[in-house]
Amino acid sequence: MTILTDEIRGYIGRQSEQITACDAVEPGAVRRYAQAIMADDDMTYAPDATAGRYGGPVAPPIYPAFMFRRPLGTPDVLSERAEDPDFDGLVSSASDGLPELPLHGRALLNGGSEIEFLRYARHGEQVTQRSRYTDIYERESKNGAMLFVIVETEYTAGSDVLLRVRKTIIRR
Amino acid sequence: MNTPKALAFEDVAVGQEAGPMHKGPFTTAHLMRWSAAMENWHKIHYDLPFATGHDKLPGLLINGSLKQQLIAQLLKDWAGPTGWVWKIRFQFRAMNLVGERLEIWARIKDTQPKDSYGLVELELGIRNEAGVESTPGSATIALPFREGPPLPYPFVPPFA
């Protein structure tokens, strides 16, 4: 059975608005993140180690791609879907600003990424993102049809691009 | 606190390894700590009945989003305070489950001097204790010449 309908194909090229993360790069969030990835890197907290190149403490390299959170005053999907047995806990549409694909109940797997780094986010900076569905295609596997969804996101701070991420999301 | 040393383009050669770096064993606590740090509540990382029952997975998965951080960490530490990890690419080809220990590895495939710095191409991956490769990929790292100028920051990619 094919998953890739004309309706889903119509999402190719759709992009989000330019979204600003609800929180700036916070030292406490950077600390929790650095500890969670087990990288107590001095660039994330030591001004002396970072003043020259980075202009102060910075976040770990991929941090901007994980700092977009649900703002206060917006719907709490975890509560709204608490009794939905198919709800997988993901709140992806809230994080990248893209319209959710009509694939209710289908498992979502992270297929991998290409990431280009241009600079790190400094503590206190506001970060924005814009995402786009650049491709959606279907492949057969031993477990049946799988949909490959390619999303490109650019993260910026001020006039600088911090990083670009081309992510492959697999739905099956 | 890490203190990586400065690396120059002339210091590296094809076949040389970056790392390896070892992490684990990964527990559900590690995965919850990561889920909380990024506020992502995908159940396949902590809800065993959902992971195995609904999504038909063999167990709780170590987050791909966490594994990519480990790749970035290995390469950034190897590139040192004067190098720059320009690009990384990786595919999540196999699952890694709670309880596994992971080895993150990289090896130089090519080196290319450019006008004001050099580019180093690496192949990389993440293996578990059984030797199963889960995350094959590649990376491009810029290193300054020993007698050359520092890398531009923000990084400026070379002309093709």
mmCIF file of C-alpha atoms in Angstrom:
data_model
loop_
_atom_site.group_PDB
_atom_site.id
_atom_site.type_symbol
_atom_site.label_atom_id
_atom_site.label_comp_id
_atom_site.label_asym_id
_atom_site.label_seq_id
_atom_site.Cartn_x
_atom_site.Cartn_y
_atom_site.Cartn_z
ATOM 1 C CA MET A 1 0.000 0.000 0.000
ATOM 2 C CA THR A 2 1.420 3.361 -0.993
ATOM 3 C CA ILE A 3 1.802 6.055 1.637
ATOM 4 C CA LEU A 4 2.776 8.837 -0.726
ATOM 5 C CA THR A 5 -0.507 10.383 -1.816
ATOM 6 C CA ASP A 6 -0.940 13.499 -3.937
ATOM 7 C CA GLU A 7 -1.988 15.289 -0.762
ATOM 8 C CA ILE A 8 1.320 14.455 0.921
ATOM 9 C CA ARG A 9 3.302 15.227 -2.236
ATOM 10 C CA GLY A 10 1.727 18.668 -2.090
ATOM 11 C CA TYR A 11 3.708 19.432 1.057
ATOM 12 C CA ILE A 12 6.997 19.486 -0.891
ATOM 13 C CA GLY A 13 8.256 23.052 -0.993
ATOM 14 C CA ARG A 14 6.118 24.264 1.879
ATOM 15 C CA GLN A 15 8.087 26.231 4.426
ATOM 16 C CA SER A 16 7.587 27.628 7.862
ATOM 17 C CA GLU A 17 7.564 31.208 8.934
ATOM 18 C CA GLN A 18 10.756 32.642 10.366
ATOM 19 C CA ILE A 19 10.450 31.542 13.995
ATOM 20 C CA THR A 20 12.350 32.949 16.955
ATOM 21 C CA ALA A 21 13.008 30.570 19.838
ATOM 22 C CA CYS A 22 10.969 31.572 22.869
ATOM 23 C CA ASP A 23 14.093 31.574 25.038
ATOM 24 C CA ALA A 24 17.482 33.031 24.222
ATOM 25 C CA VAL A 25 20.542 30.800 24.634
ATOM 26 C CA GLU A 26 20.407 30.365 28.410
ATOM 27 C CA PRO A 27 23.465 29.327 30.454
ATOM 28 C CA GLY A 28 21.341 26.928 32.535
ATOM 29 C CA ALA A 29 19.866 25.257 29.475
ATOM 30 C CA VAL A 30 23.332 25.042 27.923
ATOM 31 C CA ARG A 31 24.642 23.395 31.108
ATOM 32 C CA ARG A 32 21.851 20.798 31.147
ATOM 33 C CA TYR A 33 22.383 20.128 27.473
ATOM 34 C CA ALA A 34 26.173 19.795 27.811
ATOM 35 C CA GLN A 35 25.752 17.440 30.760
ATOM 36 C CA ALA A 36 23.148 15.383 28.896
ATOM 37 C CA ILE A 37 25.489 14.869 25.940
ATOM 38 C CA MET A 38 28.334 14.175 28.389
ATOM 39 C CA ALA A 39 30.536 16.959 27.050
ATOM 40 C CA ASP A 40 31.629 19.279 29.849
ATOM 41 C CA ASP A 41 33.329 21.440 27.264
ATOM 42 C CA ASP A 42 34.976 24.576 28.619
ATOM 43 C CA MET A 43 33.716 26.582 25.669
ATOM 44 C CA THR A 44 30.213 26.285 27.109
ATOM 45 C CA TYR A 45 30.976 27.982 30.416
ATOM 46 C CA ALA A 46 34.513 29.444 30.675
ATOM 47 C CA PRO A 47 34.847 33.068 29.496
ATOM 48 C CA ASP A 48 38.651 32.883 29.477
ATOM 49 C CA ALA A 49 38.627 29.897 27.154
ATOM 50 C CA THR A 50 36.268 31.455 24.677
ATOM 51 C CA ALA A 51 36.871 35.204 24.674
ATOM 52 C CA GLY A 52 39.265 35.183 21.731
ATOM 53 C CA ARG A 53 37.529 33.187 19.079
ATOM 54 C CA TYR A 54 33.912 33.107 20.145
ATOM 55 C CA GLY A 55 33.464 36.342 22.062
ATOM 56 C CA GLY A 56 32.282 34.528 25.194
ATOM 57 C CA PRO A 57 30.804 31.188 26.232
ATOM 58 C CA VAL A 58 28.891 29.402 23.488
ATOM 59 C CA ALA A 59 26.473 26.513 23.229
ATOM 60 C CA PRO A 60 27.485 23.068 21.918
ATOM 61 C CA PRO A 61 27.599 22.931 18.109
ATOM 62 C CA ILE A 62 24.125 21.509 17.362
ATOM 63 C CA TYR A 63 22.370 23.284 20.262
ATOM 64 C CA PRO A 64 20.446 25.791 18.096
ATOM 65 C CA ALA A 65 18.656 22.892 16.401
ATOM 66 C CA PHE A 66 17.324 21.727 19.787
ATOM 67 C CA MET A 67 16.388 25.014 21.486
ATOM 68 C CA PHE A 68 12.964 25.588 19.928
ATOM 69 C CA ARG A 69 10.410 24.906 22.633
ATOM 70 C CA ARG A 70 6.679 25.306 23.101
ATOM 71 C CA PRO A 71 6.080 28.890 24.265
ATOM 72 C CA LEU A 72 3.937 29.563 27.316
ATOM 73 C CA GLY A 73 0.297 30.154 26.452
ATOM 74 C CA THR A 74 0.212 27.618 23.600
ATOM 75 C CA PRO A 75 -1.644 24.278 23.608
ATOM 76 C CA ASP A 76 -0.092 21.443 25.626
ATOM 77 C CA VAL A 77 -0.191 18.548 23.185
ATOM 78 C CA LEU A 78 1.029 16.069 25.819
ATOM 79 C CA SER A 79 -2.129 16.718 27.820
ATOM 80 C CA GLU A 80 -4.462 17.061 24.871
ATOM 81 C CA ARG A 81 -3.453 13.660 23.500
ATOM 82 C CA ALA A 82 -2.830 11.908 26.812
ATOM 83 C CA GLU A 83 -5.519 9.302 26.097
ATOM 84 C CA ASP A 84 -4.632 8.769 22.432
ATOM 85 C CA PRO A 85 -3.016 5.306 22.258
ATOM 86 C CA ASP A 86 -1.281 6.251 18.988
ATOM 87 C CA PHE A 87 0.305 9.423 20.347
ATOM 88 C CA ASP A 88 4.060 8.849 20.299
ATOM 89 C CA GLY A 89 4.944 11.788 22.532
ATOM 90 C CA LEU A 90 6.504 13.794 19.728
ATOM 91 C CA VAL A 91 5.538 17.409 19.390
ATOM 92 C CA SER A 92 7.533 17.930 16.235
ATOM 93 C CA SER A 93 5.223 20.402 14.536
ATOM 94 C CA ALA A 94 5.655 22.770 17.461
ATOM 95 C CA SER A 95 9.414 22.740 17.080
ATOM 96 C CA ASP A 96 10.010 23.309 13.378
ATOM 97 C CA GLY A 97 6.905 25.324 12.481
ATOM 98 C CA LEU A 98 6.043 23.128 9.505
ATOM 99 C CA PRO A 99 2.504 21.849 8.966
ATOM 100 C CA GLU A 100 2.215 18.290 10.233
ATOM 101 C CA LEU A 101 1.946 15.654 7.512
ATOM 102 C CA PRO A 102 -1.370 13.733 7.571
ATOM 103 C CA LEU A 103 0.256 10.505 8.765
ATOM 104 C CA HIS A 104 -1.533 10.030 12.060
ATOM 105 C CA GLY A 105 -0.340 6.956 13.927
ATOM 106 C CA ARG A 106 2.601 6.154 11.675
ATOM 107 C CA ALA A 107 5.901 5.582 13.479
ATOM 108 C CA LEU A 108 8.557 8.245 13.072
ATOM 109 C CA LEU A 109 12.262 7.461 12.928
ATOM 110 C CA ASN A 110 15.236 9.756 12.563
ATOM 111 C CA GLY A 111 17.056 8.692 9.388
ATOM 112 C CA GLY A 112 20.055 10.971 9.720
ATOM 113 C CA SER A 113 21.219 14.457 8.791
ATOM 114 C CA GLU A 114 23.697 16.619 7.002
ATOM 115 C CA ILE A 115 24.778 19.581 9.104
ATOM 116 C CA GLU A 116 26.819 22.582 8.037
ATOM 117 C CA PHE A 117 28.311 24.668 10.849
ATOM 118 C CA LEU A 118 29.269 28.305 10.367
ATOM 119 C CA ARG A 119 29.443 29.578 13.931
ATOM 120 C CA TYR A 120 28.316 28.704 17.462
ATOM 121 C CA ALA A 121 25.492 30.420 19.347
ATOM 122 C CA ARG A 122 26.693 32.623 22.202
ATOM 123 C CA HIS A 123 25.011 32.771 25.572
ATOM 124 C CA GLY A 124 22.230 35.353 25.494
ATOM 125 C CA GLU A 125 21.660 35.282 21.746
ATOM 126 C CA GLN A 126 18.224 35.029 20.173
ATOM 127 C CA VAL A 127 18.085 32.286 17.537
ATOM 128 C CA THR A 128 15.644 32.021 14.642
ATOM 129 C CA GLN A 129 14.861 29.168 12.291
ATOM 130 C CA ARG A 130 13.069 28.573 9.023
ATOM 131 C CA SER A 131 12.286 25.059 7.770
ATOM 132 C CA ARG A 132 11.141 23.654 4.450
ATOM 133 C CA TYR A 133 9.998 20.286 3.161
ATOM 134 C CA THR A 134 12.514 19.863 0.340
ATOM 135 C CA ASP A 135 11.558 16.340 -0.706
ATOM 136 C CA ILE A 136 9.218 13.489 0.179
ATOM 137 C CA TYR A 137 9.627 10.080 -1.422
ATOM 138 C CA GLU A 138 8.676 6.470 -0.781
ATOM 139 C CA ARG A 139 10.811 3.326 -0.654
ATOM 140 C CA GLU A 140 9.888 -0.301 -0.151
ATOM 141 C CA SER A 141 11.544 -2.191 2.681
ATOM 142 C CA LYS A 142 11.200 -5.674 4.138
ATOM 143 C CA ASN A 143 8.764 -4.122 6.627
ATOM 144 C CA GLY A 144 6.646 -2.512 3.919
ATOM 145 C CA ALA A 145 6.502 0.974 2.468
ATOM 146 C CA MET A 146 8.448 3.757 4.158
ATOM 147 C CA LEU A 147 8.199 7.469 3.545
ATOM 148 C CA PHE A 148 11.380 9.566 3.535
ATOM 149 C CA VAL A 149 10.717 13.174 4.459
ATOM 150 C CA ILE A 150 13.565 15.638 3.882
ATOM 151 C CA VAL A 151 13.425 18.838 5.926
ATOM 152 C CA GLU A 152 15.989 21.617 5.590
ATOM 153 C CA THR A 153 16.308 24.162 8.372
ATOM 154 C CA GLU A 154 18.494 27.232 8.608
ATOM 155 C CA TYR A 155 19.312 28.676 12.031
ATOM 156 C CA THR A 156 20.389 32.285 12.367
ATOM 157 C CA ALA A 157 21.425 34.755 15.055
ATOM 158 C CA GLY A 158 21.310 38.390 14.029
ATOM 159 C CA SER A 159 22.585 38.501 10.454
ATOM 160 C CA ASP A 160 24.722 35.353 10.842
ATOM 161 C CA VAL A 161 23.784 31.859 9.749
ATOM 162 C CA LEU A 162 24.773 29.519 12.592
ATOM 163 C CA LEU A 163 24.099 26.192 10.943
ATOM 164 C CA ARG A 164 22.042 24.458 8.286
ATOM 165 C CA VAL A 165 20.497 21.051 8.888
ATOM 166 C CA ARG A 166 19.128 18.726 6.191
ATOM 167 C CA LYS A 167 17.271 16.042 8.111
ATOM 168 C CA THR A 168 15.837 12.755 6.859
ATOM 169 C CA ILE A 169 12.719 11.639 8.734
ATOM 170 C CA ILE A 170 11.363 8.151 8.088
ATOM 171 C CA ARG A 171 7.658 7.364 8.533
ATOM 172 C CA ARG A 172 6.404 3.813 8.351
ATOM 173 C CA MET B 1 37.033 20.223 31.134
ATOM 174 C CA ASN B 2 38.739 19.243 27.926
ATOM 175 C CA THR B 3 41.934 20.792 26.638
ATOM 176 C CA PRO B 4 42.302 19.723 23.021
ATOM 177 C CA LYS B 5 45.552 20.721 21.368
ATOM 178 C CA ALA B 6 45.829 22.945 18.345
ATOM 179 C CA LEU B 7 46.086 20.951 15.134
ATOM 180 C CA ALA B 8 47.557 22.154 11.840
ATOM 181 C CA PHE B 9 46.761 20.838 8.372
ATOM 182 C CA GLU B 10 50.366 19.638 8.046
ATOM 183 C CA ASP B 11 49.894 17.434 11.145
ATOM 184 C CA VAL B 12 47.345 15.103 9.530
ATOM 185 C CA ALA B 13 47.474 12.418 6.841
ATOM 186 C CA VAL B 14 45.162 9.968 5.096
ATOM 187 C CA GLY B 15 44.515 6.926 7.255
ATOM 188 C CA GLN B 16 45.024 8.757 10.555
ATOM 189 C CA GLU B 17 42.266 8.258 13.101
ATOM 190 C CA ALA B 18 40.359 10.791 15.174
ATOM 191 C CA GLY B 19 39.483 9.151 18.467
ATOM 192 C CA PRO B 20 37.921 6.765 19.075
ATOM 193 C CA MET B 21 35.716 8.089 21.872
ATOM 194 C CA HIS B 22 33.805 5.725 24.144
ATOM 195 C CA LYS B 23 30.468 6.374 25.860
ATOM 196 C CA GLY B 24 28.159 4.182 27.882
ATOM 197 C CA PRO B 25 26.690 1.931 28.948
ATOM 198 C CA PHE B 26 23.601 4.014 28.228
ATOM 199 C CA THR B 27 20.784 3.701 30.764
ATOM 200 C CA THR B 28 17.203 4.925 30.640
ATOM 201 C CA ALA B 29 18.392 7.692 32.981
ATOM 202 C CA HIS B 30 20.821 8.931 30.320
ATOM 203 C CA LEU B 31 18.020 8.955 27.762
ATOM 204 C CA MET B 32 15.624 10.746 30.104
ATOM 205 C CA ARG B 33 18.301 13.332 30.897
ATOM 206 C CA TRP B 34 18.720 13.989 27.178
ATOM 207 C CA SER B 35 14.964 14.035 26.531
ATOM 208 C CA ALA B 36 14.545 16.557 29.348
ATOM 209 C CA ALA B 37 17.445 18.713 28.128
ATOM 210 C CA MET B 38 15.880 19.084 24.693
ATOM 211 C CA GLU B 39 12.240 18.794 25.902
ATOM 212 C CA ASN B 40 11.355 16.080 23.426
ATOM 213 C CA TRP B 41 9.100 13.353 24.775
ATOM 214 C CA HIS B 42 9.227 10.692 22.075
ATOM 215 C CA LYS B 43 8.062 7.567 23.908
ATOM 216 C CA ILE B 44 10.375 5.139 22.102
ATOM 217 C CA HIS B 45 13.172 6.305 24.407
ATOM 218 C CA TYR B 46 11.490 5.684 27.778
ATOM 219 C CA ASP B 47 8.085 3.968 27.409
ATOM 220 C CA LEU B 48 8.916 0.294 26.894
ATOM 221 C CA PRO B 49 5.325 -0.934 26.299
ATOM 222 C CA PHE B 50 4.827 1.769 23.655
ATOM 223 C CA ALA B 51 8.213 1.119 22.017
ATOM 224 C CA THR B 52 7.770 -2.640 21.768
ATOM 225 C CA GLY B 53 3.980 -2.835 21.524
ATOM 226 C CA HIS B 54 2.923 0.101 19.386
ATOM 227 C CA ASP B 55 6.068 0.780 17.369
ATOM 228 C CA LYS B 56 7.219 -2.884 17.269
ATOM 229 C CA LEU B 57 10.769 -1.986 18.277
ATOM 230 C CA PRO B 58 13.128 -4.442 20.007
ATOM 231 C CA GLY B 59 13.498 -2.184 23.054
ATOM 232 C CA LEU B 60 14.130 1.397 24.123
ATOM 233 C CA LEU B 61 16.267 3.217 21.552
ATOM 234 C CA ILE B 62 19.238 5.443 22.245
ATOM 235 C CA ASN B 63 18.194 8.716 20.628
ATOM 236 C CA GLY B 64 19.653 9.412 17.215
ATOM 237 C CA SER B 65 19.617 13.026 18.306
ATOM 238 C CA LEU B 66 21.990 12.084 21.131
ATOM 239 C CA LYS B 67 24.262 9.989 18.933
ATOM 240 C CA GLN B 68 24.792 12.904 16.558
ATOM 241 C CA GLN B 69 25.978 15.023 19.485
ATOM 242 C CA LEU B 70 28.655 12.416 20.178
ATOM 243 C CA ILE B 71 29.885 12.595 16.582
ATOM 244 C CA ALA B 72 30.083 16.378 16.804
ATOM 245 C CA GLN B 73 31.919 16.118 20.127
ATOM 246 C CA LEU B 74 34.540 13.701 18.817
ATOM 247 C CA LEU B 75 35.236 15.801 15.741
ATOM 248 C CA LYS B 76 35.227 19.139 17.533
ATOM 249 C CA ASP B 77 37.654 17.891 20.154
ATOM 250 C CA TRP B 78 39.894 16.451 17.443
ATOM 251 C CA ALA B 79 39.829 19.648 15.361
ATOM 252 C CA GLY B 80 40.910 21.501 18.496
ATOM 253 C CA PRO B 81 40.657 25.182 19.356
ATOM 254 C CA THR B 82 41.944 26.379 15.976
ATOM 255 C CA GLY B 83 40.158 23.946 13.628
ATOM 256 C CA TRP B 84 36.543 24.007 12.523
ATOM 257 C CA VAL B 85 34.082 21.179 11.947
ATOM 258 C CA TRP B 86 32.415 22.479 8.803
ATOM 259 C CA LYS B 87 30.135 19.598 7.809
ATOM 260 C CA ILE B 88 28.992 16.293 9.213
ATOM 261 C CA ARG B 89 26.745 13.758 7.498
ATOM 262 C CA PHE B 90 25.401 10.573 9.029
ATOM 263 C CA GLN B 91 22.690 8.005 8.555
ATOM 264 C CA PHE B 92 20.957 6.109 11.324
ATOM 265 C CA ARG B 93 21.132 2.664 9.748
ATOM 266 C CA ALA B 94 20.779 0.494 12.842
ATOM 267 C CA MET B 95 19.279 0.920 16.261
ATOM 268 C CA ASN B 96 21.244 1.152 19.486
ATOM 269 C CA LEU B 97 19.418 -0.017 22.584
ATOM 270 C CA VAL B 98 19.547 0.846 26.262
ATOM 271 C CA GLY B 99 22.435 -0.999 27.885
ATOM 272 C CA GLU B 100 24.839 -0.660 24.970
ATOM 273 C CA ARG B 101 28.307 0.911 25.063
ATOM 274 C CA LEU B 102 29.204 2.931 21.995
ATOM 275 C CA GLU B 103 32.473 3.663 20.242
ATOM 276 C CA ILE B 104 32.504 6.786 18.099
ATOM 277 C CA TRP B 105 35.254 6.651 15.478
ATOM 278 C CA ALA B 106 36.565 8.633 12.511
ATOM 279 C CA ARG B 107 39.358 8.149 9.968
ATOM 280 C CA ILE B 108 40.877 10.542 7.420
ATOM 281 C CA LYS B 109 39.990 9.686 3.827
ATOM 282 C CA ASP B 110 41.382 12.699 2.016
ATOM 283 C CA THR B 111 43.114 16.023 2.543
ATOM 284 C CA GLN B 112 42.770 19.054 0.282
ATOM 285 C CA PRO B 113 44.807 22.247 0.678
ATOM 286 C CA LYS B 114 42.816 25.341 -0.227
ATOM 287 C CA ASP B 115 43.930 28.957 -0.515
ATOM 288 C CA SER B 116 44.166 29.908 3.150
ATOM 289 C CA TYR B 117 43.434 26.646 4.992
ATOM 290 C CA GLY B 118 43.128 22.921 4.412
ATOM 291 C CA LEU B 119 40.113 20.636 4.304
ATOM 292 C CA VAL B 120 40.153 17.147 5.815
ATOM 293 C CA GLU B 121 37.585 14.561 4.726
ATOM 294 C CA LEU B 122 36.808 11.816 7.213
ATOM 295 C CA GLU B 123 34.657 8.730 7.283
ATOM 296 C CA LEU B 124 33.050 8.047 10.648
ATOM 297 C CA GLY B 125 30.600 5.942 12.519
ATOM 298 C CA ILE B 126 29.312 4.561 15.799
ATOM 299 C CA ARG B 127 29.845 0.921 16.741
ATOM 300 C CA ASN B 128 28.478 -1.047 19.651
ATOM 301 C CA GLU B 129 30.361 -3.746 21.567
ATOM 302 C CA ALA B 130 29.216 -6.368 19.066
ATOM 303 C CA GLY B 131 30.921 -4.363 16.326
ATOM 304 C CA VAL B 132 27.669 -3.411 14.628
ATOM 305 C CA GLU B 133 27.963 -0.108 12.802
ATOM 306 C CA SER B 134 24.830 1.971 13.383
ATOM 307 C CA THR B 135 25.673 5.458 12.171
ATOM 308 C CA PRO B 136 27.915 5.572 9.097
ATOM 309 C CA GLY B 137 28.796 9.007 7.891
ATOM 310 C CA SER B 138 31.420 11.489 6.865
ATOM 311 C CA ALA B 139 32.724 14.900 7.825
ATOM 312 C CA THR B 140 34.672 17.824 6.453
ATOM 313 C CA ILE B 141 36.961 19.654 8.847
ATOM 314 C CA ALA B 142 38.958 22.802 8.159
ATOM 315 C CA LEU B 143 42.418 23.139 9.670
ATOM 316 C CA PRO B 144 44.764 26.131 9.477
ATOM 317 C CA PHE B 145 48.161 25.844 7.839
ATOM 318 C CA ARG B 146 50.976 25.762 10.398
ATOM 319 C CA GLU B 147 52.321 29.102 9.221
ATOM 320 C CA GLY B 148 49.009 30.369 7.884
ATOM 321 C CA PRO B 149 46.345 32.730 9.169
ATOM 322 C CA PRO B 150 43.709 31.581 11.663
ATOM 323 C CA LEU B 151 40.487 30.206 10.210
ATOM 324 C CA PRO B 152 37.811 32.828 9.604
ATOM 325 C CA TYR B 153 35.140 32.934 12.283
ATOM 326 C CA PRO B 154 32.278 32.794 11.515
ATOM 327 C CA PHE B 155 33.573 30.158 9.159
ATOM 328 C CA VAL B 156 33.753 31.123 5.491
ATOM 329 C CA PRO B 157 33.487 28.080 3.188
ATOM 330 C CA PRO B 158 36.019 27.859 0.381
ATOM 331 C CA PHE B 159 35.097 28.609 -3.193
ATOM 332 C CA ALA B 160 34.440 25.359 -5.044
#
